[in-house]
PDB file of C-alpha atoms in Angstrom:
ATOM      1  CA  UNK L   1      70.217  76.153  94.004  1.00  0.00           C
ATOM      2  CA  UNK L   2      73.909  74.993  93.461  1.00  0.00           C
ATOM      3  CA  UNK L   3      74.322  78.025  91.301  1.00  0.00           C
ATOM      4  CA  UNK L   4      73.134  80.375  93.911  1.00  0.00           C
ATOM      5  CA  UNK L   5      75.083  79.239  96.562  1.00  0.00           C
ATOM      6  CA  UNK L   6      78.439  79.232  94.304  1.00  0.00           C
ATOM      7  CA  UNK L   7      77.697  82.804  93.205  1.00  0.00           C
ATOM      8  CA  UNK L   8      77.303  83.849  97.139  1.00  0.00           C
ATOM      9  CA  UNK L   9      80.418  81.755  97.809  1.00  0.00           C
ATOM     10  CA  UNK L  10      82.172  83.932  95.185  1.00  0.00           C
ATOM     11  CA  UNK L  11      80.873  86.837  96.540  1.00  0.00           C
ATOM     12  CA  UNK L  12      81.625  86.292 100.002  1.00  0.00           C
ATOM     13  CA  UNK L  13      85.793  85.290  99.222  1.00  0.00           C
ATOM     14  CA  UNK L  14      85.812  88.516  96.849  1.00  0.00           C
ATOM     15  CA  UNK L  15      84.218  90.999  99.177  1.00  0.00           C
ATOM     16  CA  UNK L  16      81.351  92.206  96.859  1.00  0.00           C
ATOM     17  CA  UNK L  17      81.100  95.693  98.133  1.00  0.00           C
ATOM     18  CA  UNK L  18      77.496  96.349  97.117  1.00  0.00           C
ATOM     19  CA  UNK L  19      76.326  93.233  99.152  1.00  0.00           C
ATOM     20  CA  UNK L  20      78.513  93.173 101.874  1.00  0.00           C
ATOM     21  CA  UNK L  21      78.571  96.770 103.063  1.00  0.00           C
ATOM     22  CA  UNK L  22      76.501  95.856 106.265  1.00  0.00           C
ATOM     23  CA  UNK L  23      78.645  92.993 107.314  1.00  0.00           C
ATOM     24  CA  UNK L  24      80.057  94.338 110.854  1.00  0.00           C
ATOM     25  CA  UNK L  25      82.236  91.015 111.181  1.00  0.00           C
ATOM     26  CA  UNK L  26      83.345  87.493 110.336  1.00  0.00           C
ATOM     27  CA  UNK L  27      82.392  84.996 112.711  1.00  0.00           C
ATOM     28  CA  UNK L  28      84.867  82.026 113.168  1.00  0.00           C
ATOM     29  CA  UNK L  29      83.384  78.440 114.162  1.00  0.00           C
ATOM     30  CA  UNK L  30      84.470  75.026 114.118  1.00  0.00           C
ATOM     31  CA  UNK L  31      82.710  71.767 113.093  1.00  0.00           C
ATOM     32  CA  UNK L  32      84.100  68.163 113.237  1.00  0.00           C
ATOM     33  CA  UNK L  33      87.535  69.839 113.189  1.00  0.00           C
ATOM     34  CA  UNK L  34      87.252  72.198 110.300  1.00  0.00           C
ATOM     35  CA  UNK L  35      87.048  76.010 110.491  1.00  0.00           C
ATOM     36  CA  UNK L  36      84.276  77.982 108.888  1.00  0.00           C
ATOM     37  CA  UNK L  37      83.588  81.885 108.388  1.00  0.00           C
ATOM     38  CA  UNK L  38      79.974  83.216 108.511  1.00  0.00           C
ATOM     39  CA  UNK L  39      79.310  87.120 107.573  1.00  0.00           C
ATOM     40  CA  UNK L  40      77.623  88.624 110.785  1.00  0.00           C
ATOM     41  CA  UNK L  41      74.972  91.157 109.280  1.00  0.00           C
ATOM     42  CA  UNK L  42      73.866  94.467 110.953  1.00  0.00           C
ATOM     43  CA  UNK L  43      70.137  94.219 111.041  1.00  0.00           C
ATOM     44  CA  UNK L  44      68.558  97.439 108.966  1.00  0.00           C
ATOM     45  CA  UNK L  45      72.067  98.536 107.529  1.00  0.00           C
ATOM     46  CA  UNK L  46      71.028  97.504 103.942  1.00  0.00           C
ATOM     47  CA  UNK L  47      71.587  94.216 101.624  1.00  0.00           C
ATOM     48  CA  UNK L  48      74.148  91.374 103.098  1.00  0.00           C
ATOM     49  CA  UNK L  49      74.777  88.406 102.049  1.00  0.00           C
ATOM     50  CA  UNK L  50      72.688  85.682 103.963  1.00  0.00           C
ATOM     51  CA  UNK L  51      75.086  83.951 106.898  1.00  0.00           C
ATOM     52  CA  UNK L  52      75.996  80.677 105.178  1.00  0.00           C
ATOM     53  CA  UNK L  53      79.215  79.415 106.648  1.00  0.00           C
ATOM     54  CA  UNK L  54      82.100  79.006 104.181  1.00  0.00           C
ATOM     55  CA  UNK L  55      85.005  76.602 104.909  1.00  0.00           C
ATOM     56  CA  UNK L  56      87.920  78.913 105.859  1.00  0.00           C
ATOM     57  CA  UNK L  57      90.238  77.266 103.383  1.00  0.00           C
ATOM     58  CA  UNK L  58      87.626  77.757 100.445  1.00  0.00           C
ATOM     59  CA  UNK L  59      87.462  81.361 101.401  1.00  0.00           C
ATOM     60  CA  UNK L  60      91.308  81.480 100.505  1.00  0.00           C
ATOM     61  CA  UNK L  61      90.858  79.224  97.426  1.00  0.00           C
ATOM     62  CA  UNK L  62      87.963  81.584  95.991  1.00  0.00           C
ATOM     63  CA  UNK L  63      89.692  84.828  97.057  1.00  0.00           C
ATOM     64  CA  UNK L  64      92.672  83.683  94.841  1.00  0.00           C
ATOM     65  CA  UNK L  65      91.090  82.606  91.379  1.00  0.00           C
ATOM     66  CA  UNK L  66      90.209  78.880  92.593  1.00  0.00           C
ATOM     67  CA  UNK L  67      93.751  78.368  92.634  1.00  0.00           C
ATOM     68  CA  UNK L  68      93.495  74.832  93.387  1.00  0.00           C
ATOM     69  CA  UNK L  69      91.714  74.074  90.394  1.00  0.00           C
ATOM     70  CA  UNK L  70      92.904  76.742  87.954  1.00  0.00           C
ATOM     71  CA  UNK L  71      96.382  76.139  88.796  1.00  0.00           C
ATOM     72  CA  UNK L  72      97.264  80.264  88.832  1.00  0.00           C
ATOM     73  CA  UNK L  73      97.068  83.065  91.001  1.00  0.00           C
ATOM     74  CA  UNK L  74      96.765  86.752  90.072  1.00  0.00           C
ATOM     75  CA  UNK L  75      99.523  88.892  91.809  1.00  0.00           C
ATOM     76  CA  UNK L  76      98.180  91.907  93.960  1.00  0.00           C
ATOM     77  CA  UNK L  77      99.762  94.306  96.079  1.00  0.00           C
ATOM     78  CA  UNK L  78      98.819  92.360  99.172  1.00  0.00           C
ATOM     79  CA  UNK L  79     101.587  90.090  97.960  1.00  0.00           C
ATOM     80  CA  UNK L  80     105.274  89.926  97.038  1.00  0.00           C
ATOM     81  CA  UNK L  81     107.013  87.130  94.838  1.00  0.00           C
ATOM     82  CA  UNK L  82     110.032  85.170  95.815  1.00  0.00           C
ATOM     83  CA  UNK L  83     112.215  83.506  93.181  1.00  0.00           C
ATOM     84  CA  UNK L  84     114.615  80.730  94.386  1.00  0.00           C
ATOM     85  CA  UNK L  85     116.984  78.990  92.257  1.00  0.00           C
ATOM     86  CA  UNK L  86     120.187  76.866  92.259  1.00  0.00           C
ATOM     87  CA  UNK L  87     123.689  78.807  91.283  1.00  0.00           C
ATOM     88  CA  UNK L  88     125.645  76.279  89.171  1.00  0.00           C
ATOM     89  CA  UNK L  89     129.316  76.235  88.306  1.00  0.00           C
ATOM     90  CA  UNK L  90     129.477  78.266  85.095  1.00  0.00           C
ATOM     91  CA  UNK L  91     129.585  76.083  81.975  1.00  0.00           C
ATOM     92  CA  UNK L  92     127.527  73.190  83.829  1.00  0.00           C
ATOM     93  CA  UNK L  93     123.735  72.410  82.699  1.00  0.00           C
ATOM     94  CA  UNK L  94     123.077  69.472  84.921  1.00  0.00           C
ATOM     95  CA  UNK L  95     120.347  69.351  87.443  1.00  0.00           C
ATOM     96  CA  UNK L  96     121.311  70.858  90.921  1.00  0.00           C
ATOM     97  CA  UNK L  97     120.144  67.549  92.871  1.00  0.00           C
ATOM     98  CA  UNK L  98     121.345  64.184  91.604  1.00  0.00           C
ATOM     99  CA  UNK L  99     119.354  60.680  92.793  1.00  0.00           C
ATOM    100  CA  UNK L 100     122.339  58.287  93.763  1.00  0.00           C
ATOM    101  CA  UNK L 101     120.127  55.147  94.763  1.00  0.00           C
ATOM    102  CA  UNK L 102     116.912  53.828  95.617  1.00  0.00           C
ATOM    103  CA  UNK L 103     115.356  50.926  97.870  1.00  0.00           C
ATOM    104  CA  UNK L 104     112.353  49.356  98.701  1.00  0.00           C
ATOM    105  CA  UNK L 105     111.043  50.182 102.462  1.00  0.00           C
ATOM    106  CA  UNK L 106     109.924  47.681 104.866  1.00  0.00           C
ATOM    107  CA  UNK L 107     106.316  49.438 104.070  1.00  0.00           C
ATOM    108  CA  UNK L 108     106.461  48.983 100.484  1.00  0.00           C
ATOM    109  CA  UNK L 109     107.479  52.522  99.752  1.00  0.00           C
ATOM    110  CA  UNK L 110     110.589  53.458  97.536  1.00  0.00           C
ATOM    111  CA  UNK L 111     113.302  55.304  99.797  1.00  0.00           C
ATOM    112  CA  UNK L 112     115.271  57.421  97.283  1.00  0.00           C
ATOM    113  CA  UNK L 113     118.862  59.154  98.216  1.00  0.00           C
ATOM    114  CA  UNK L 114     119.373  62.357  96.703  1.00  0.00           C
ATOM    115  CA  UNK L 115     122.597  63.943  96.706  1.00  0.00           C
ATOM    116  CA  UNK L 116     123.710  67.559  95.401  1.00  0.00           C
ATOM    117  CA  UNK L 117     125.548  67.758  92.502  1.00  0.00           C
ATOM    118  CA  UNK L 118     129.481  68.477  92.744  1.00  0.00           C
ATOM    119  CA  UNK L 119     128.476  71.650  90.297  1.00  0.00           C
ATOM    120  CA  UNK L 120     126.018  72.942  92.547  1.00  0.00           C
ATOM    121  CA  UNK L 121     127.727  76.261  94.175  1.00  0.00           C
ATOM    122  CA  UNK L 122     124.833  77.452  96.220  1.00  0.00           C
ATOM    123  CA  UNK L 123     121.024  79.212  95.889  1.00  0.00           C
ATOM    124  CA  UNK L 124     119.771  82.612  95.457  1.00  0.00           C
ATOM    125  CA  UNK L 125     116.780  83.824  96.710  1.00  0.00           C
ATOM    126  CA  UNK L 126     115.023  87.167  94.797  1.00  0.00           C
ATOM    127  CA  UNK L 127     112.432  89.042  96.257  1.00  0.00           C
ATOM    128  CA  UNK L 128     110.131  91.400  94.122  1.00  0.00           C
ATOM    129  CA  UNK L 129     107.738  94.077  95.664  1.00  0.00           C
ATOM    130  CA  UNK L 130     104.371  94.450  94.079  1.00  0.00           C
ATOM    131  CA  UNK L 131     103.047  98.078  94.083  1.00  0.00           C
ATOM    132  CA  UNK L 132      99.541  99.121  92.801  1.00  0.00           C
ATOM    133  CA  UNK L 133      99.105 100.996  90.253  1.00  0.00           C
ATOM    134  CA  UNK L 134      96.497 102.709  87.948  1.00  0.00           C
ATOM    135  CA  UNK L 135      96.944 100.174  85.602  1.00  0.00           C
ATOM    136  CA  UNK L 136      98.025  97.188  87.246  1.00  0.00           C
ATOM    137  CA  UNK L 137     100.714  96.096  89.222  1.00  0.00           C
ATOM    138  CA  UNK L 138     104.716  97.495  89.156  1.00  0.00           C
ATOM    139  CA  UNK L 139     106.927  95.046  90.171  1.00  0.00           C
ATOM    140  CA  UNK L 140     110.122  95.901  91.523  1.00  0.00           C
ATOM    141  CA  UNK L 141     113.390  93.742  92.285  1.00  0.00           C
ATOM    142  CA  UNK L 142     114.276  94.914  95.978  1.00  0.00           C
ATOM    143  CA  UNK L 143     116.869  92.175  96.940  1.00  0.00           C
ATOM    144  CA  UNK L 144     118.532  89.223  95.618  1.00  0.00           C
ATOM    145  CA  UNK L 145     120.206  87.108  98.503  1.00  0.00           C
ATOM    146  CA  UNK L 146     122.646  84.167  97.915  1.00  0.00           C
ATOM    147  CA  UNK L 147     123.644  81.167 100.143  1.00  0.00           C
ATOM    148  CA  UNK L 148     127.049  79.128  99.583  1.00  0.00           C
ATOM    149  CA  UNK L 149     127.300  75.525 100.015  1.00  0.00           C
ATOM    150  CA  UNK L 150     130.678  75.584 100.619  1.00  0.00           C
ATOM    151  CA  UNK L 151     133.330  78.920 100.057  1.00  0.00           C
ATOM    152  CA  UNK L 152     132.459  82.503 100.078  1.00  0.00           C
ATOM    153  CA  UNK L 153     129.236  84.148  98.838  1.00  0.00           C
ATOM    154  CA  UNK L 154     131.002  86.863  97.055  1.00  0.00           C
ATOM    155  CA  UNK L 155     132.077  84.260  94.723  1.00  0.00           C
ATOM    156  CA  UNK L 156     128.429  83.449  93.734  1.00  0.00           C
ATOM    157  CA  UNK L 157     126.753  84.847  90.396  1.00  0.00           C
ATOM    158  CA  UNK L 158     123.418  86.613  91.282  1.00  0.00           C
ATOM    159  CA  UNK L 159     120.750  86.416  88.263  1.00  0.00           C
ATOM    160  CA  UNK L 160     117.557  88.586  87.936  1.00  0.00           C
ATOM    161  CA  UNK L 161     115.609  85.855  85.916  1.00  0.00           C
ATOM    162  CA  UNK L 162     112.327  87.893  85.504  1.00  0.00           C
ATOM    163  CA  UNK L 163     113.544  91.204  84.588  1.00  0.00           C
ATOM    164  CA  UNK L 164     110.258  92.661  84.399  1.00  0.00           C
ATOM    165  CA  UNK L 165     109.259  95.549  82.671  1.00  0.00           C
ATOM    166  CA  UNK L 166     109.145  98.977  84.797  1.00  0.00           C
ATOM    167  CA  UNK L 167     105.557  99.857  83.490  1.00  0.00           C
ATOM    168  CA  UNK L 168     102.513  98.550  85.247  1.00  0.00           C
ATOM    169  CA  UNK L 169     101.380  95.254  84.402  1.00  0.00           C
ATOM    170  CA  UNK L 170      98.820  92.476  85.164  1.00  0.00           C
ATOM    171  CA  UNK L 171     100.698  89.462  86.574  1.00  0.00           C
ATOM    172  CA  UNK L 172      99.384  85.925  86.310  1.00  0.00           C
ATOM    173  CA  UNK L 173     101.428  83.050  87.776  1.00  0.00           C
ATOM    174  CA  UNK L 174     100.807  79.639  86.885  1.00  0.00           C
ATOM    175  CA  UNK L 175     102.663  77.808  89.461  1.00  0.00           C
ATOM    176  CA  UNK L 176     100.781  74.233  89.363  1.00  0.00           C
ATOM    177  CA  UNK L 177     101.700  73.303  85.691  1.00  0.00           C
ATOM    178  CA  UNK L 178     101.439  69.730  84.956  1.00  0.00           C
ATOM    179  CA  UNK L 179     101.396  69.428  81.430  1.00  0.00           C
ATOM    180  CA  UNK L 180     103.940  66.846  80.062  1.00  0.00           C
ATOM    181  CA  UNK L 181     104.837  69.006  76.593  1.00  0.00           C
ATOM    182  CA  UNK L 182     105.631  72.052  78.657  1.00  0.00           C
ATOM    183  CA  UNK L 183     109.272  71.613  79.770  1.00  0.00           C
ATOM    184  CA  UNK L 184     108.785  74.233  83.178  1.00  0.00           C
ATOM    185  CA  UNK L 185     107.530  73.959  86.411  1.00  0.00           C
ATOM    186  CA  UNK L 186     105.822  77.386  86.026  1.00  0.00           C
ATOM    187  CA  UNK L 187     105.122  80.451  84.135  1.00  0.00           C
ATOM    188  CA  UNK L 188     104.530  84.211  84.665  1.00  0.00           C
ATOM    189  CA  UNK L 189     101.793  86.087  82.093  1.00  0.00           C
ATOM    190  CA  UNK L 190     102.051  89.603  81.742  1.00  0.00           C
ATOM    191  CA  UNK L 191      99.487  92.000  79.852  1.00  0.00           C
ATOM    192  CA  UNK L 192      98.596  95.851  79.915  1.00  0.00           C
ATOM    193  CA  UNK L 193      95.109  95.074  80.738  1.00  0.00           C
ATOM    194  CA  UNK L 194      92.947  92.342  82.663  1.00  0.00           C
ATOM    195  CA  UNK L 195      91.062  91.522  79.514  1.00  0.00           C
ATOM    196  CA  UNK L 196      94.360  91.181  77.550  1.00  0.00           C
ATOM    197  CA  UNK L 197      95.668  88.787  80.133  1.00  0.00           C
ATOM    198  CA  UNK L 198      92.524  86.466  80.288  1.00  0.00           C
ATOM    199  CA  UNK L 199      93.079  86.335  76.496  1.00  0.00           C
ATOM    200  CA  UNK L 200      96.492  85.266  76.638  1.00  0.00           C
ATOM    201  CA  UNK L 201      95.564  82.941  79.747  1.00  0.00           C
ATOM    202  CA  UNK L 202      93.223  80.968  77.635  1.00  0.00           C
ATOM    203  CA  UNK L 203      95.728  80.453  74.848  1.00  0.00           C
ATOM    204  CA  UNK L 204      98.361  79.639  77.282  1.00  0.00           C
ATOM    205  CA  UNK L 205      96.031  76.867  78.836  1.00  0.00           C
ATOM    206  CA  UNK L 206      95.432  75.211  75.179  1.00  0.00           C
ATOM    207  CA  UNK L 207      99.036  75.026  74.321  1.00  0.00           C
ATOM    208  CA  UNK L 208     101.627  76.603  76.585  1.00  0.00           C
ATOM    209  CA  UNK L 209     104.809  76.184  74.777  1.00  0.00           C
ATOM    210  CA  UNK L 210     103.373  77.912  71.809  1.00  0.00           C
ATOM    211  CA  UNK L 211     102.214  80.953  73.470  1.00  0.00           C
ATOM    212  CA  UNK L 212     105.648  81.412  75.721  1.00  0.00           C
ATOM    213  CA  UNK L 213     107.469  81.169  72.114  1.00  0.00           C
ATOM    214  CA  UNK L 214     105.547  83.621  70.457  1.00  0.00           C
ATOM    215  CA  UNK L 215     104.831  86.325  72.928  1.00  0.00           C
ATOM    216  CA  UNK L 216     107.232  88.172  75.334  1.00  0.00           C
ATOM    217  CA  UNK L 217     104.392  88.463  77.883  1.00  0.00           C
ATOM    218  CA  UNK L 218     105.235  84.829  78.980  1.00  0.00           C
ATOM    219  CA  UNK L 219     108.272  84.507  81.734  1.00  0.00           C
ATOM    220  CA  UNK L 220     109.570  81.055  82.134  1.00  0.00           C
ATOM    221  CA  UNK L 221     112.560  80.127  84.018  1.00  0.00           C
ATOM    222  CA  UNK L 222     114.778  77.064  84.080  1.00  0.00           C
ATOM    223  CA  UNK L 223     114.184  73.981  85.573  1.00  0.00           C
ATOM    224  CA  UNK L 224     114.783  74.182  89.271  1.00  0.00           C
ATOM    225  CA  UNK L 225     114.148  77.648  89.538  1.00  0.00           C
ATOM    226  CA  UNK L 226     110.798  78.273  91.457  1.00  0.00           C
ATOM    227  CA  UNK L 227     108.455  81.422  91.367  1.00  0.00           C
ATOM    228  CA  UNK L 228     106.533  81.788  94.851  1.00  0.00           C
ATOM    229  CA  UNK L 229     103.852  84.217  95.782  1.00  0.00           C
ATOM    230  CA  UNK L 230     103.872  85.083  99.642  1.00  0.00           C
ATOM    231  CA  UNK L 231     101.178  86.897 101.346  1.00  0.00           C
ATOM    232  CA  UNK L 232     101.640  90.352 103.435  1.00  0.00           C
ATOM    233  CA  UNK L 233     100.084  89.906 106.840  1.00  0.00           C
ATOM    234  CA  UNK L 234     100.733  92.748 109.349  1.00  0.00           C
ATOM    235  CA  UNK L 235     101.563  91.569 113.055  1.00  0.00           C
ATOM    236  CA  UNK L 236     101.015  94.576 114.990  1.00  0.00           C
ATOM    237  CA  UNK L 237     103.522  97.299 113.642  1.00  0.00           C
ATOM    238  CA  UNK L 238     105.517  94.520 111.349  1.00  0.00           C
ATOM    239  CA  UNK L 239     104.554  93.200 107.658  1.00  0.00           C
ATOM    240  CA  UNK L 240     105.380  89.469 107.894  1.00  0.00           C
ATOM    241  CA  UNK L 241     105.394  87.468 104.570  1.00  0.00           C
ATOM    242  CA  UNK L 242     103.726  83.691 104.591  1.00  0.00           C
ATOM    243  CA  UNK L 243     103.193  81.258 101.698  1.00  0.00           C
ATOM    244  CA  UNK L 244      99.771  80.601 100.271  1.00  0.00           C
ATOM    245  CA  UNK L 245      97.541  78.594 102.532  1.00  0.00           C
ATOM    246  CA  UNK L 246      99.824  79.695 105.844  1.00  0.00           C
ATOM    247  CA  UNK L 247      97.386  79.909 108.692  1.00  0.00           C
ATOM    248  CA  UNK L 248      97.505  82.282 111.816  1.00  0.00           C
ATOM    249  CA  UNK L 249     100.219  80.407 113.822  1.00  0.00           C
ATOM    250  CA  UNK L 250     102.531  80.572 110.922  1.00  0.00           C
ATOM    251  CA  UNK L 251     102.386  84.327 110.702  1.00  0.00           C
ATOM    252  CA  UNK L 252     102.654  84.678 114.617  1.00  0.00           C
ATOM    253  CA  UNK L 253     105.941  82.433 114.313  1.00  0.00           C
ATOM    254  CA  UNK L 254     107.386  84.427 111.642  1.00  0.00           C
ATOM    255  CA  UNK L 255     106.877  87.430 113.599  1.00  0.00           C
ATOM    256  CA  UNK L 256     108.757  85.610 116.063  1.00  0.00           C
ATOM    257  CA  UNK L 257     106.182  84.602 118.495  1.00  0.00           C
ATOM    258  CA  UNK L 258     106.497  80.852 119.230  1.00  0.00           C
ATOM    259  CA  UNK L 259     104.058  80.399 121.835  1.00  0.00           C
ATOM    260  CA  UNK L 260     101.069  81.580 120.061  1.00  0.00           C
ATOM    261  CA  UNK L 261      98.726  79.706 122.322  1.00  0.00           C
ATOM    262  CA  UNK L 262      99.449  82.133 124.952  1.00  0.00           C
ATOM    263  CA  UNK L 263      98.178  84.836 123.125  1.00  0.00           C
ATOM    264  CA  UNK L 264      94.458  83.527 121.845  1.00  0.00           C
ATOM    265  CA  UNK L 265      92.590  85.420 124.869  1.00  0.00           C
ATOM    266  CA  UNK L 266      93.812  89.086 123.860  1.00  0.00           C
ATOM    267  CA  UNK L 267      94.152  88.240 119.971  1.00  0.00           C
ATOM    268  CA  UNK L 268      92.327  90.546 117.608  1.00  0.00           C
ATOM    269  CA  UNK L 269      92.347  89.674 113.956  1.00  0.00           C
ATOM    270  CA  UNK L 270      90.790  91.725 111.042  1.00  0.00           C
ATOM    271  CA  UNK L 271      90.038  91.028 107.271  1.00  0.00           C
ATOM    272  CA  UNK L 272      89.400  93.610 104.515  1.00  0.00           C
ATOM    273  CA  UNK L 273      85.948  93.218 102.990  1.00  0.00           C
ATOM    274  CA  UNK L 274      85.724  95.999 100.048  1.00  0.00           C
ATOM    275  CA  UNK L 275      87.309  98.963 101.443  1.00  0.00           C
ATOM    276  CA  UNK L 276      86.941  98.216 105.307  1.00  0.00           C
ATOM    277  CA  UNK L 277      88.521  95.992 107.878  1.00  0.00           C
ATOM    278  CA  UNK L 278      86.141  93.937 109.840  1.00  0.00           C
ATOM    279  CA  UNK L 279      87.040  92.304 112.666  1.00  0.00           C
ATOM    280  CA  UNK L 280      87.155  88.249 113.024  1.00  0.00           C
ATOM    281  CA  UNK L 281      85.451  86.834 115.833  1.00  0.00           C
ATOM    282  CA  UNK L 282      86.389  83.575 117.374  1.00  0.00           C
ATOM    283  CA  UNK L 283      86.184  81.366 120.659  1.00  0.00           C
ATOM    284  CA  UNK L 284      88.768  82.364 122.792  1.00  0.00           C
ATOM    285  CA  UNK L 285      88.468  79.431 124.887  1.00  0.00           C
ATOM    286  CA  UNK L 286      89.941  77.495 122.352  1.00  0.00           C
ATOM    287  CA  UNK L 287      93.082  77.636 120.132  1.00  0.00           C
ATOM    288  CA  UNK L 288      91.599  76.711 117.011  1.00  0.00           C
ATOM    289  CA  UNK L 289      91.883  80.160 115.596  1.00  0.00           C
ATOM    290  CA  UNK L 290      95.784  79.259 115.036  1.00  0.00           C
ATOM    291  CA  UNK L 291      94.427  76.967 112.214  1.00  0.00           C
ATOM    292  CA  UNK L 292      92.818  80.112 110.213  1.00  0.00           C
ATOM    293  CA  UNK L 293      94.052  80.074 106.992  1.00  0.00           C
ATOM    294  CA  UNK L 294      95.129  83.835 106.107  1.00  0.00           C
ATOM    295  CA  UNK L 295      94.984  86.220 103.049  1.00  0.00           C
ATOM    296  CA  UNK L 296      96.989  89.004 102.012  1.00  0.00           C
ATOM    297  CA  UNK L 297      95.896  92.346 103.892  1.00  0.00           C
ATOM    298  CA  UNK L 298      94.899  90.259 107.463  1.00  0.00           C
ATOM    299  CA  UNK L 299      95.634  92.328 110.378  1.00  0.00           C
ATOM    300  CA  UNK L 300      96.890  90.760 113.723  1.00  0.00           C
ATOM    301  CA  UNK L 301      97.256  92.420 116.858  1.00  0.00           C
ATOM    302  CA  UNK L 302      97.158  91.736 120.629  1.00  0.00           C
TER     303      UNK L 302
END
């Protein structure tokens, strides 16, 4: 029984077309303050997954490779990749932030004072667009913005840390690395096929340092530089990008709507299942829908 439920949940979250083509909508409901999604099937329209409610946050987790447990996410064309890193004074190698002092708080916790290094000149943020191809994803650097701590932005050196190949690749981002023997916070694995990516991924999980030292298909960045996947969500005529596990209110705020509760009665939300966009139906007398976790490709209008 547990295996059947797990398979149904996986199929639901990844939009198995052969079982979900009769799904006419997703129903959003709330229980004990938690949001659930349930497929709504059209009678007589062919096979459909039974209407088992799925926790909305688990839907996102399953959609993206069970990232909470696996620690990775496969990048796709409903995302972009942001790389953020410090810009240090040329010739220096120290950390951008320095712990200056610590003290015990009245509650028993530890208060730590952190100061910027005198060699920290600013930060850069690079954006990589992800475009679908027949053989994977083509990643293209579209911008590098710099923000100085003091002085002029023109004096700051920009760095393309990834330097991704022009040929399409399958891209897997490990962004929850916790191994003490691997001196990086994240790693991007690339391969020319999904099967090859799975193979290098299995080797990486056993010994990341050895894999990254031996293959060009592993990109690591200096400590302090982070790779962040961002989801593309369409709000009216505009595409906004939000962090993984962001919710509807986050997307509306990114689109410039700061009083989202006033929109609830007229909101329309749809999500891609297979090749179709299906509506998400919800209770318009409550603003709980604003906490709905989003996935890339969701469409919002009013």
